[in-house]
């Protein structure tokens, strides 16, 4: 970090240092929980291995699931750390946003079908209108997180719709769902790291609360932004605005 070399006021430095301390505290806390359950599960597996192979198999399956969760958390943390350390995209190239979205949707389709959720395209214009100057991997990660949330927080039988358009110099991509929605007073907090509206439920579904922080950083690193509109019990729409190349 180069803060010390820049002209930063003592107040600002103090604020940034506090954010860093909170981050480390949060990360330690978030890692401790899965680490504890891994140990417990390994012990349970060891104890049941000889006498109760059926139970042992269940513990092994849980162990695998917890390990995946931990790996997911670590990947997200590393992505986020990398995104936060820069303010723009490192080596930007021309990216076809429509193509990125298509492959994200192709990958998410199976998950959606498994939950009986319809995943639809809507209103996409000419491919030529969807080019940005940026990082394809980051953009894919941003859209994956948004579609993943839409599917995750929508009950079976619901619908997720992805629409693309342009407004002046910007590309506008919206991801709407007919899901559980977000309470109005919680909306300002959802982009914070580790923030989950319903911690207990999120734990069961494996959420870490980092997805939307990644989304916001990717949008900002591309000179864009993300907005959200949501009605509790009816659904949410996340809209990404990116400057066209
Ligand atoms: N489409 C949505 N509908 C309803 N709630 C949502 C939606 N997207 C996000 N949220 C709320 O915002 C919170 C933060 O979302 P975020 O993607 O950052 O974390 P997460 O989904 O819990 O975990 P992960 O890091 O695995 O994505 C979620 O826990 C959820 O409460
Ligand atoms: Mg998420």
XYZ file of N, CA and C and ligand atoms in Angstrom:
767
model
N 0.833 -1.217 0.000
C 0.000 0.000 0.000
C 0.864 1.261 0.000
N 0.374 2.297 -0.654
C 1.221 3.473 -0.819
C 0.636 4.696 -0.122
N -0.294 4.445 0.783
C -0.961 5.558 1.450
C 0.003 6.531 2.103
N 1.037 5.956 2.745
C 1.974 6.780 3.491
C 2.679 7.792 2.592
N 2.876 7.381 1.333
C 3.607 8.256 0.427
C 2.712 9.348 -0.145
N 1.411 9.114 -0.108
C 0.521 10.134 -0.648
C 0.212 11.153 0.431
N -0.473 12.221 -0.001
C -0.802 13.249 0.961
C -2.110 12.907 1.667
N -2.026 12.080 2.701
C -3.229 11.616 3.373
C -3.284 12.226 4.764
N -4.447 12.758 5.127
C -4.569 13.395 6.439
C -4.539 12.333 7.535
N -4.109 12.724 8.755
C -4.059 11.756 9.861
C -5.421 11.102 10.114
N -6.498 11.874 9.962
C -7.848 11.325 10.162
C -8.140 10.201 9.178
N -7.790 10.481 7.922
C -8.037 9.517 6.858
C -7.213 8.253 7.092
N -5.964 8.460 7.517
C -5.077 7.324 7.763
C -5.641 6.458 8.892
N -6.152 7.138 9.913
C -6.720 6.439 11.056
C -7.951 5.624 10.629
N -8.748 6.245 9.758
C -9.959 5.591 9.289
C -9.598 4.329 8.485
N -8.617 4.473 7.592
C -8.210 3.342 6.759
C -7.615 2.227 7.623
N -6.830 2.613 8.611
C -6.249 1.599 9.494
C -7.321 0.854 10.273
N -8.369 1.589 10.653
C -9.462 0.935 11.371
C -10.159 -0.069 10.447
N -10.386 0.325 9.192
C -11.014 -0.587 8.230
C -10.173 -1.851 8.095
N -8.846 -1.685 8.029
C -7.959 -2.855 7.904
C -8.047 -3.753 9.125
N -8.041 -3.130 10.325
C -8.137 -3.945 11.553
C -9.451 -4.707 11.595
N -10.551 -4.017 11.259
C -11.868 -4.672 11.254
C -11.877 -5.827 10.269
N -11.225 -5.617 9.119
C -11.202 -6.636 8.084
C -10.501 -7.888 8.594
N -9.338 -7.698 9.200
C -8.590 -8.840 9.726
C -9.415 -9.554 10.809
N -10.067 -8.777 11.669
C -10.882 -9.376 12.729
C -12.024 -10.189 12.118
N -12.677 -9.605 11.109
C -13.786 -10.297 10.438
C -13.334 -11.583 9.773
N -12.198 -11.499 9.073
C -11.692 -12.664 8.357
C -11.374 -13.773 9.355
N -10.701 -13.416 10.446
C -10.350 -14.431 11.444
C -11.606 -15.102 11.967
N -12.615 -14.259 12.252
C -13.864 -14.801 12.778
C -14.520 -15.741 11.765
N -14.568 -15.304 10.506
C -15.231 -16.100 9.475
C -14.492 -17.400 9.170
N -13.169 -17.411 9.370
C -12.405 -18.624 9.096
C -12.465 -19.602 10.262
N -12.637 -19.043 11.465
C -12.643 -19.874 12.659
C -13.799 -20.871 12.638
N -14.974 -20.386 12.231
C -16.156 -21.250 12.254
C -15.990 -22.497 11.377
N -15.665 -22.334 10.094
C -15.483 -23.551 9.290
C -14.319 -24.416 9.775
N -13.269 -23.790 10.295
C -12.125 -24.585 10.784
C -12.567 -25.462 11.948
N -13.395 -24.890 12.845
C -13.883 -25.667 13.981
C -14.748 -26.822 13.508
N -15.636 -26.565 12.538
C -16.493 -27.682 12.125
C -15.715 -28.750 11.372
N -14.661 -28.361 10.665
C -13.849 -29.378 9.994
C -13.222 -30.322 11.019
N -12.738 -29.733 12.104
C -12.099 -30.551 13.131
C -13.116 -31.504 13.764
N -14.288 -30.955 14.112
C -15.340 -31.781 14.710
C -15.753 -32.922 13.784
N -15.924 -32.599 12.517
C -16.361 -33.609 11.555
C -15.293 -34.691 11.370
N -14.040 -34.276 11.334
C -12.951 -35.255 11.191
C -12.922 -36.189 12.406
N -13.129 -35.627 13.602
C -13.158 -36.451 14.815
C -14.328 -37.425 14.797
N -15.493 -36.927 14.370
C -16.678 -37.785 14.308
C -16.477 -38.919 13.311
N -15.848 -38.583 12.210
C -15.565 -39.583 11.179
C -14.663 -40.675 11.737
N -13.642 -40.240 12.439
C -12.685 -41.166 13.044
C -13.387 -42.117 14.020
N -14.310 -41.556 14.827
C -14.981 -42.362 15.851
C -15.960 -43.384 15.273
N -16.574 -43.042 14.129
C -17.625 -43.918 13.600
C -17.122 -44.870 12.514
N -15.912 -44.636 12.060
C -15.380 -45.362 10.909
C -15.509 -46.881 11.034
N -15.175 -47.438 12.202
C -15.174 -48.893 12.368
C -16.565 -49.466 12.623
N -17.341 -48.786 13.516
C -18.595 -49.388 13.973
C -19.825 -48.968 13.173
N -19.793 -47.818 12.561
C -20.997 -47.320 11.907
C -20.658 -46.674 10.557
N -20.354 -47.507 9.574
C -19.917 -46.973 8.273
C -20.950 -46.081 7.592
N -22.239 -46.341 7.856
C -23.272 -45.506 7.232
C -23.164 -44.077 7.758
N -23.078 -43.971 9.072
C -22.926 -42.661 9.697
C -21.607 -42.015 9.268
N -20.575 -42.828 9.201
C -19.253 -42.318 8.816
C -19.316 -41.670 7.436
N -20.061 -42.317 6.534
C -20.200 -41.773 5.184
C -20.872 -40.392 5.217
N -21.878 -40.250 6.084
C -22.550 -38.954 6.207
C -21.591 -37.879 6.700
N -20.766 -38.251 7.702
C -19.787 -37.285 8.207
C -18.796 -36.906 7.109
N -18.391 -37.908 6.307
C -17.442 -37.629 5.224
C -18.054 -36.646 4.216
N -19.361 -36.846 3.913
C -20.030 -35.950 2.967
C -20.083 -34.525 3.511
N -20.375 -34.424 4.816
C -20.439 -33.098 5.439
C -19.075 -32.433 5.452
N -18.067 -33.254 5.700
C -16.693 -32.773 5.727
C -16.329 -32.175 4.369
N -16.757 -32.856 3.325
C -16.472 -32.395 1.972
C -17.179 -31.061 1.713
N -18.439 -30.981 2.142
C -19.209 -29.773 1.912
C -18.588 -28.567 2.653
N -18.202 -28.795 3.900
C -17.579 -27.722 4.677
C -16.252 -27.276 4.061
N -15.517 -28.256 3.528
C -14.227 -27.925 2.901
C -14.456 -27.065 1.665
N -15.504 -27.413 0.891
C -15.833 -26.616 -0.293
C -16.203 -25.192 0.091
N -16.958 -25.082 1.187
C -17.369 -23.772 1.664
C -16.152 -22.925 2.031
N -15.221 -23.562 2.715
C -14.005 -22.870 3.128
C -13.192 -22.434 1.903
N -13.101 -23.318 0.916
C -12.352 -23.000 -0.310
C -13.014 -21.817 -1.027
N -14.352 -21.812 -1.067
C -15.124 -20.736 -1.688
C -14.836 -19.408 -0.978
N -14.815 -19.465 0.350
C -14.538 -18.266 1.144
C -13.137 -17.728 0.838
N -12.165 -18.611 0.779
C -10.791 -18.185 0.527
C -10.643 -17.593 -0.882
N -11.274 -18.244 -1.871
C -11.224 -17.706 -3.240
C -11.813 -16.300 -3.279
N -12.971 -16.129 -2.638
C -13.615 -14.820 -2.626
C -12.735 -13.777 -1.944
N -12.116 -14.165 -0.829
C -11.251 -13.232 -0.105
C -10.081 -12.788 -0.969
N -9.487 -13.743 -1.670
C -8.341 -13.406 -2.525
C -8.776 -12.504 -3.678
N -9.926 -12.838 -4.290
C -10.453 -11.993 -5.376
C -10.659 -10.571 -4.875
N -11.285 -10.484 -3.722
C -11.623 -9.173 -3.170
C -10.364 -8.379 -2.844
N -9.382 -9.045 -2.233
C -8.131 -8.374 -1.873
C -7.466 -7.826 -3.138
N -7.489 -8.621 -4.207
C -6.878 -8.184 -5.449
C -7.637 -6.989 -6.030
N -8.976 -7.073 -5.997
C -9.785 -5.982 -6.544
C -9.611 -4.693 -5.763
N -9.477 -4.837 -4.428
C -9.394 -3.644 -3.591
C -8.046 -2.953 -3.700
N -7.018 -3.723 -4.084
C -5.683 -3.140 -4.132
C -5.497 -2.265 -5.371
N -6.468 -2.290 -6.267
C -6.348 -1.457 -7.461
C -7.602 -0.627 -7.653
N -7.450 0.485 -8.355
C -8.618 1.330 -8.571
C -9.155 1.220 -9.982
N -8.339 0.674 -10.853
C -8.782 0.456 -12.229
C -8.382 -0.965 -12.608
N -8.680 -1.335 -13.844
C -8.304 -2.663 -14.318
C -6.848 -2.614 -14.789
N -6.075 -3.640 -14.407
C -4.644 -3.663 -14.709
C -4.295 -3.573 -16.196
N -4.654 -4.618 -16.931
C -4.347 -4.623 -18.375
C -5.640 -4.791 -19.141
N -6.367 -3.686 -19.334
C -7.681 -3.798 -19.966
C -7.612 -4.245 -21.428
N -8.619 -5.028 -21.814
C -8.755 -5.408 -23.222
C -10.205 -5.140 -23.614
N -10.501 -5.235 -24.899
C -11.885 -5.066 -25.336
C -12.664 -6.328 -24.975
N -13.763 -6.158 -24.250
C -14.544 -7.321 -23.830
C -15.979 -7.196 -24.331
N -16.486 -8.295 -24.861
C -17.863 -8.349 -25.312
C -18.734 -8.797 -24.136
N -19.396 -7.838 -23.513
C -20.162 -8.101 -22.295
C -21.281 -9.121 -22.522
N -21.853 -9.053 -23.724
C -22.938 -9.966 -24.051
C -22.431 -11.410 -24.055
N -21.224 -11.592 -24.620
C -20.611 -12.920 -24.655
C -20.320 -13.427 -23.251
N -19.810 -12.527 -22.400
C -19.504 -12.906 -21.021
C -20.779 -13.369 -20.323
N -21.847 -12.578 -20.504
C -23.124 -12.919 -19.882
C -23.676 -14.247 -20.375
N -23.531 -14.474 -21.687
C -24.024 -15.723 -22.275
C -23.366 -16.921 -21.615
N -22.043 -16.855 -21.421
C -21.394 -18.030 -20.832
C -21.722 -18.144 -19.348
N -21.906 -17.008 -18.670
C -22.328 -17.066 -17.266
C -23.702 -17.737 -17.176
N -24.614 -17.318 -18.054
C -25.964 -17.888 -18.021
C -25.958 -19.372 -18.369
N -25.105 -19.744 -19.322
C -25.041 -21.163 -19.699
C -24.612 -21.994 -18.488
N -23.660 -21.463 -17.727
C -23.194 -22.191 -16.546
C -24.240 -22.217 -15.433
N -25.005 -21.129 -15.314
C -25.976 -21.039 -14.219
C -27.293 -21.761 -14.526
N -27.496 -22.077 -15.792
C -28.768 -22.658 -16.198
C -29.090 -23.954 -15.448
N -28.053 -24.783 -15.273
C -28.266 -26.070 -14.619
C -28.678 -25.883 -13.145
N -28.000 -24.935 -12.482
C -28.347 -24.641 -11.087
C -29.787 -24.165 -10.999
N -30.159 -23.269 -11.932
C -31.514 -22.722 -11.926
C -32.541 -23.830 -12.165
N -32.252 -24.692 -13.134
C -33.201 -25.762 -13.449
C -33.386 -26.678 -12.244
N -32.282 -26.975 -11.573
C -32.337 -27.805 -10.373
C -33.260 -27.221 -9.315
N -33.413 -25.907 -9.333
C -34.282 -25.246 -8.351
C -35.635 -24.885 -8.956
N -35.860 -25.342 -10.171
C -37.089 -25.009 -10.891
C -37.304 -23.507 -11.022
N -36.232 -22.838 -11.384
C -36.321 -21.399 -11.609
C -36.058 -21.130 -13.083
N -36.916 -20.297 -13.678
C -36.730 -19.965 -15.094
C -35.702 -18.850 -15.205
N -34.714 -19.085 -16.060
C -33.662 -18.093 -16.270
C -33.813 -17.580 -17.694
N -34.092 -16.276 -17.837
C -34.403 -15.744 -19.172
C -33.576 -14.544 -19.585
N -33.346 -14.437 -20.859
C -32.782 -13.244 -21.484
C -33.922 -12.345 -21.868
N -33.658 -11.072 -21.939
C -34.692 -10.168 -22.413
C -34.036 -8.995 -23.115
N -34.611 -8.576 -24.231
C -34.254 -7.271 -24.782
C -32.769 -7.016 -24.993
N -32.052 -7.980 -25.584
C -30.655 -7.687 -25.857
C -30.488 -7.121 -27.254
N -29.773 -6.019 -27.378
C -29.580 -5.391 -28.682
C -28.419 -6.003 -29.439
N -27.895 -5.270 -30.393
C -26.789 -5.748 -31.235
C -25.521 -5.975 -30.418
N -24.807 -7.077 -30.751
C -23.583 -7.419 -30.027
C -22.597 -6.253 -29.994
N -22.517 -5.526 -31.090
C -21.556 -4.424 -31.197
C -21.770 -3.350 -30.128
N -22.978 -3.296 -29.591
C -23.277 -2.271 -28.586
C -22.825 -2.640 -27.187
N -22.275 -3.855 -27.037
C -21.954 -4.320 -25.691
C -20.464 -4.540 -25.462
N -19.666 -3.604 -25.936
C -18.223 -3.746 -25.756
C -17.711 -2.766 -24.710
N -16.961 -3.293 -23.755
C -16.325 -2.413 -22.772
C -14.824 -2.671 -22.788
N -14.112 -1.755 -22.176
C -12.690 -1.875 -22.053
C -12.445 -2.361 -20.631
N -12.009 -3.610 -20.481
C -11.882 -4.093 -19.104
C -11.277 -5.472 -18.984
N -11.665 -6.152 -17.892
C -11.099 -7.455 -17.560
C -12.210 -8.503 -17.603
N -12.097 -9.419 -18.542
C -13.145 -10.396 -18.781
C -13.407 -11.284 -17.559
N -12.338 -11.708 -16.884
C -12.502 -12.580 -15.713
C -13.267 -11.855 -14.607
N -12.900 -10.593 -14.389
C -13.602 -9.819 -13.357
C -15.073 -9.630 -13.713
N -15.330 -9.328 -14.974
C -16.720 -9.111 -15.381
C -17.534 -10.393 -15.233
N -16.925 -11.529 -15.581
C -17.617 -12.806 -15.440
C -17.913 -13.064 -13.967
N -16.958 -12.753 -13.106
C -17.153 -12.958 -11.674
C -18.290 -12.062 -11.144
N -18.355 -10.828 -11.644
C -19.425 -9.911 -11.214
C -20.804 -10.461 -11.606
N -20.956 -10.860 -12.880
C -22.269 -11.342 -13.321
C -22.624 -12.689 -12.686
N -21.600 -13.524 -12.477
C -21.872 -14.807 -11.823
C -22.431 -14.561 -10.428
N -21.822 -13.643 -9.697
C -22.309 -13.346 -8.351
C -23.742 -12.828 -8.360
N -24.066 -11.960 -9.327
C -25.418 -11.394 -9.361
C -26.465 -12.441 -9.745
N -26.137 -13.266 -10.746
C -27.107 -14.294 -11.159
C -27.216 -15.359 -10.061
N -26.081 -15.690 -9.457
C -26.076 -16.657 -8.368
C -26.979 -16.186 -7.214
N -26.864 -14.919 -6.859
C -27.736 -14.380 -5.811
C -29.201 -14.465 -6.215
N -29.493 -14.046 -7.449
C -30.883 -14.037 -7.916
C -31.486 -15.442 -7.797
N -30.707 -16.456 -8.189
C -31.203 -17.832 -8.125
C -31.288 -18.294 -6.667
N -30.230 -17.975 -5.914
C -30.137 -18.369 -4.509
C -31.306 -17.840 -3.662
N -31.649 -16.555 -3.895
C -32.647 -15.922 -3.033
C -34.037 -15.886 -3.663
N -34.282 -16.810 -4.593
C -35.609 -16.936 -5.198
C -36.130 -18.343 -4.936
N -37.323 -18.456 -4.386
C -37.875 -19.785 -4.102
C -38.209 -20.533 -5.397
N -38.273 -21.863 -5.330
C -38.595 -22.668 -6.504
C -39.867 -22.166 -7.183
N -39.884 -22.256 -8.514
C -41.048 -21.797 -9.265
C -40.894 -20.347 -9.702
N -39.869 -19.666 -9.199
C -39.697 -18.250 -9.521
C -39.009 -18.011 -10.846
N -38.713 -16.729 -11.106
C -38.154 -16.348 -12.395
C -36.994 -15.367 -12.208
N -35.950 -15.572 -12.998
C -34.820 -14.646 -13.013
C -34.662 -14.147 -14.440
N -34.599 -12.829 -14.589
C -34.547 -12.261 -15.926
C -33.320 -11.368 -16.078
N -32.587 -11.562 -17.152
C -31.409 -10.741 -17.408
C -31.671 -9.914 -18.657
N -31.539 -8.604 -18.515
C -31.821 -7.732 -19.652
C -30.635 -6.820 -19.918
N -30.426 -6.500 -21.193
C -29.328 -5.606 -21.539
C -29.830 -4.497 -22.433
N -29.239 -3.335 -22.270
C -29.622 -2.227 -23.123
C -28.550 -1.161 -23.043
N -28.793 -0.035 -23.695
C -27.811 1.028 -23.546
C -28.515 2.344 -23.302
N -27.865 3.169 -22.503
C -28.390 4.504 -22.201
C -27.237 5.463 -22.426
N -27.314 6.235 -23.475
C -26.221 7.159 -23.810
C -24.908 6.408 -23.939
N -23.877 6.862 -23.191
C -22.559 6.226 -23.324
C -22.432 4.962 -22.485
N -23.510 4.536 -21.838
C -23.400 3.405 -20.922
C -24.143 2.148 -21.380
N -23.566 1.001 -20.989
C -24.240 -0.276 -21.170
C -24.966 -0.533 -19.860
N -26.212 -0.969 -19.955
C -26.994 -1.213 -18.747
C -27.430 -2.672 -18.718
N -27.034 -3.396 -17.686
C -27.414 -4.798 -17.570
C -28.203 -4.946 -16.279
N -29.401 -5.502 -16.356
C -30.138 -5.695 -15.115
C -30.457 -7.167 -14.890
N -30.422 -7.534 -13.622
C -30.710 -8.909 -13.217
C -31.870 -8.819 -12.224
N -33.036 -9.304 -12.649
C -34.226 -9.200 -11.788
C -34.678 -10.575 -11.354
N -35.184 -10.650 -10.139
C -35.723 -11.929 -9.675
C -37.057 -11.730 -8.992
N -37.803 -12.833 -8.850
C -39.082 -12.793 -8.161
C -38.901 -13.410 -6.776
N -37.759 -13.103 -6.149
C -37.379 -13.752 -4.903
C -37.851 -13.088 -3.622
N -37.108 -13.349 -2.554
C -37.538 -12.950 -1.210
C -37.424 -11.447 -0.963
N -36.617 -10.748 -1.778
C -36.464 -9.307 -1.592
C -35.580 -8.962 -0.404
N -35.303 -7.677 -0.264
C -34.405 -7.210 0.799
C -35.127 -6.104 1.576
N -35.164 -6.179 2.909
C -35.815 -5.121 3.674
C -35.170 -3.761 3.369
N -35.995 -2.753 3.194
C -35.508 -1.448 2.768
C -34.341 -0.935 3.617
N -34.458 -1.108 4.935
C -33.414 -0.547 5.804
C -32.091 -1.309 5.723
N -32.134 -2.497 5.122
C -30.891 -3.290 4.998
C -30.172 -3.022 3.681
N -30.887 -2.445 2.720
C -30.305 -2.247 1.383
C -28.955 -1.514 1.409
N -28.817 -0.419 2.197
C -27.521 0.274 2.174
C -26.354 -0.586 2.656
N -26.624 -1.674 3.344
C -25.532 -2.464 3.916
C -25.092 -3.666 3.083
N -25.902 -4.075 2.114
C -25.626 -5.363 1.462
C -24.324 -5.429 0.679
N -23.727 -4.261 0.339
C -22.466 -4.296 -0.401
C -21.255 -4.379 0.532
N -21.507 -4.326 1.850
C -20.395 -4.441 2.804
C -19.871 -5.870 2.818
N -18.584 -6.006 3.089
C -18.013 -7.351 3.173
C -18.653 -8.118 4.324
N -18.932 -9.361 4.105
C -19.466 -10.304 5.085
C -20.897 -9.996 5.501
N -21.510 -8.959 4.902
C -22.863 -8.646 5.342
C -23.885 -9.577 4.693
N -24.727 -10.191 5.533
C -25.819 -11.034 5.044
C -27.081 -10.625 5.778
N -28.174 -10.496 5.066
C -29.403 -10.062 5.714
C -29.828 -11.094 6.749
N -29.752 -12.362 6.350
C -30.170 -13.425 7.253
C -29.001 -14.376 7.460
N -28.229 -14.112 8.504
C -26.996 -14.877 8.736
C -27.245 -16.376 8.835
N -28.286 -16.755 9.565
C -28.546 -18.173 9.798
C -28.869 -18.892 8.501
N -29.768 -18.289 7.726
C -30.181 -18.899 6.465
C -28.999 -18.968 5.504
N -28.242 -17.879 5.484
C -27.108 -17.786 4.588
C -26.063 -18.854 4.914
N -25.909 -19.141 6.184
C -24.953 -20.155 6.593
C -25.346 -21.516 6.006
N -26.659 -21.787 6.044
C -27.149 -23.058 5.528
C -26.914 -23.172 4.027
N -27.010 -22.038 3.310
C -26.827 -22.085 1.864
C -25.372 -21.851 1.464
N -24.503 -21.630 2.442
C -23.081 -21.522 2.136
C -22.604 -20.138 1.764
N -23.425 -19.119 1.968
C -23.030 -17.753 1.611
C -21.973 -17.192 2.559
N -21.093 -16.362 2.007
C -20.051 -15.772 2.842
C -20.232 -14.264 2.987
N -21.116 -13.704 2.179
C -21.349 -12.258 2.277
C -20.298 -11.424 1.561
N -19.525 -12.047 0.680
C -18.496 -11.291 -0.044
C -18.905 -10.991 -1.486
N -19.903 -11.742 -1.977
C -20.293 -11.630 -3.389
C -20.551 -10.196 -3.846
N -21.384 -9.474 -3.132
C -21.733 -8.130 -3.583
C -20.592 -7.130 -3.407
N -19.679 -7.384 -2.450
C -18.507 -6.495 -2.353
C -17.671 -6.659 -3.605
N -17.563 -7.908 -4.083
C -16.821 -8.161 -5.321
C -17.515 -7.450 -6.489
N -18.837 -7.590 -6.539
C -19.622 -6.957 -7.609
C -19.364 -5.448 -7.658
N -19.441 -4.812 -6.513
C -19.274 -3.365 -6.483
C -17.862 -2.960 -6.943
N -16.853 -3.701 -6.453
C -15.482 -3.371 -6.843
C -15.236 -3.544 -8.328
N -15.782 -4.615 -8.902
C -15.587 -4.832 -10.333
C -16.218 -3.683 -11.119
N -17.447 -3.332 -10.750
C -18.123 -2.243 -11.458
C -17.305 -0.955 -11.351
N -16.828 -0.642 -10.142
C -16.088 0.605 -9.945
C -14.739 0.589 -10.667
N -14.069 -0.559 -10.652
C -12.791 -0.655 -11.377
C -12.966 -0.469 -12.885
N -14.204 -0.652 -13.354
C -14.475 -0.456 -14.773
C -15.087 0.921 -15.037
N -15.060 1.770 -14.028
C -15.625 3.106 -14.185
C -17.144 3.103 -14.178
N -17.723 2.026 -13.647
C -19.183 1.924 -13.628
C -19.743 1.916 -12.216
N -20.995 1.455 -12.083
C -21.644 1.411 -10.765
C -22.755 0.372 -10.756
N -23.255 0.067 -9.566
C -24.346 -0.901 -9.421
C -25.438 -0.261 -8.574
N -26.702 -0.455 -8.967
C -27.794 0.026 -8.126
C -28.720 -1.149 -7.818
N -29.544 -0.981 -6.791
C -30.471 -2.054 -6.453
C -31.835 -1.496 -6.075
N -32.855 -2.203 -6.542
C -34.224 -1.883 -6.136
C -34.821 -3.189 -5.650
N -35.517 -3.140 -4.519
C -36.040 -4.394 -4.003
C -37.304 -4.169 -3.199
N -38.225 -5.106 -3.317
C -39.434 -5.062 -2.510
C -39.518 -6.382 -1.746
N -39.584 -6.278 -0.429
C -39.611 -7.461 0.414
C -40.760 -8.384 0.010
N -40.414 -9.649 -0.229
C -41.432 -10.630 -0.599
C -41.813 -10.616 -2.064
N -41.299 -9.644 -2.828
C -41.668 -9.594 -4.253
C -40.502 -9.823 -5.190
N -39.330 -9.320 -4.790
C -38.163 -9.538 -5.649
C -37.209 -8.366 -5.686
N -36.111 -8.561 -6.382
C -35.060 -7.547 -6.446
C -34.561 -7.379 -7.865
N -34.079 -6.177 -8.154
C -33.405 -5.918 -9.423
C -32.080 -5.231 -9.150
N -31.009 -5.861 -9.607
C -29.680 -5.248 -9.531
C -29.347 -4.752 -10.932
N -28.896 -3.500 -11.035
C -28.566 -2.939 -12.339
C -27.114 -2.482 -12.370
N -26.397 -2.939 -13.398
C -24.986 -2.573 -13.560
C -24.863 -1.605 -14.728
N -24.176 -0.488 -14.514
C -23.919 0.484 -15.577
C -22.429 0.475 -15.878
N -22.074 0.259 -17.138
C -20.657 0.247 -17.519
C -20.444 1.188 -18.703
N -19.386 1.990 -18.653
C -19.131 2.863 -19.810
C -18.748 2.037 -21.036
N -19.377 2.329 -22.180
C -19.087 1.583 -23.393
C -17.729 1.981 -23.950
N -17.022 0.980 -24.551
C -15.692 1.263 -25.114
C -15.826 2.140 -26.345
N -31.202 -11.153 -5.300
C -31.268 -11.070 -3.963
N -32.462 -11.231 -3.328
C -32.555 -11.135 -1.982
N -31.514 -10.898 -1.168
C -30.309 -10.729 -1.731
C -30.119 -10.814 -3.146
N -28.807 -10.600 -3.406
C -28.221 -10.398 -2.217
N -29.095 -10.468 -1.204
C -28.822 -10.257 0.235
O -27.584 -9.587 0.372
C -26.674 -10.360 1.144
C -25.265 -10.156 0.622
O -25.119 -10.787 -0.659
P -23.706 -11.375 -1.069
O -23.801 -11.926 -2.438
O -22.683 -10.311 -0.796
O -23.452 -12.529 -0.006
P -24.019 -14.016 0.067
O -24.847 -14.320 -1.132
O -24.665 -14.178 1.406
O -22.704 -14.886 0.064
P -21.653 -15.095 -1.131
O -20.416 -14.414 -0.675
O -21.494 -16.565 -1.226
O -22.219 -14.471 -2.371
C -27.175 -11.795 1.049
O -26.789 -12.560 2.167
C -28.679 -11.584 0.991
O -29.173 -11.410 2.288
Mg -23.983 -14.005 -3.059
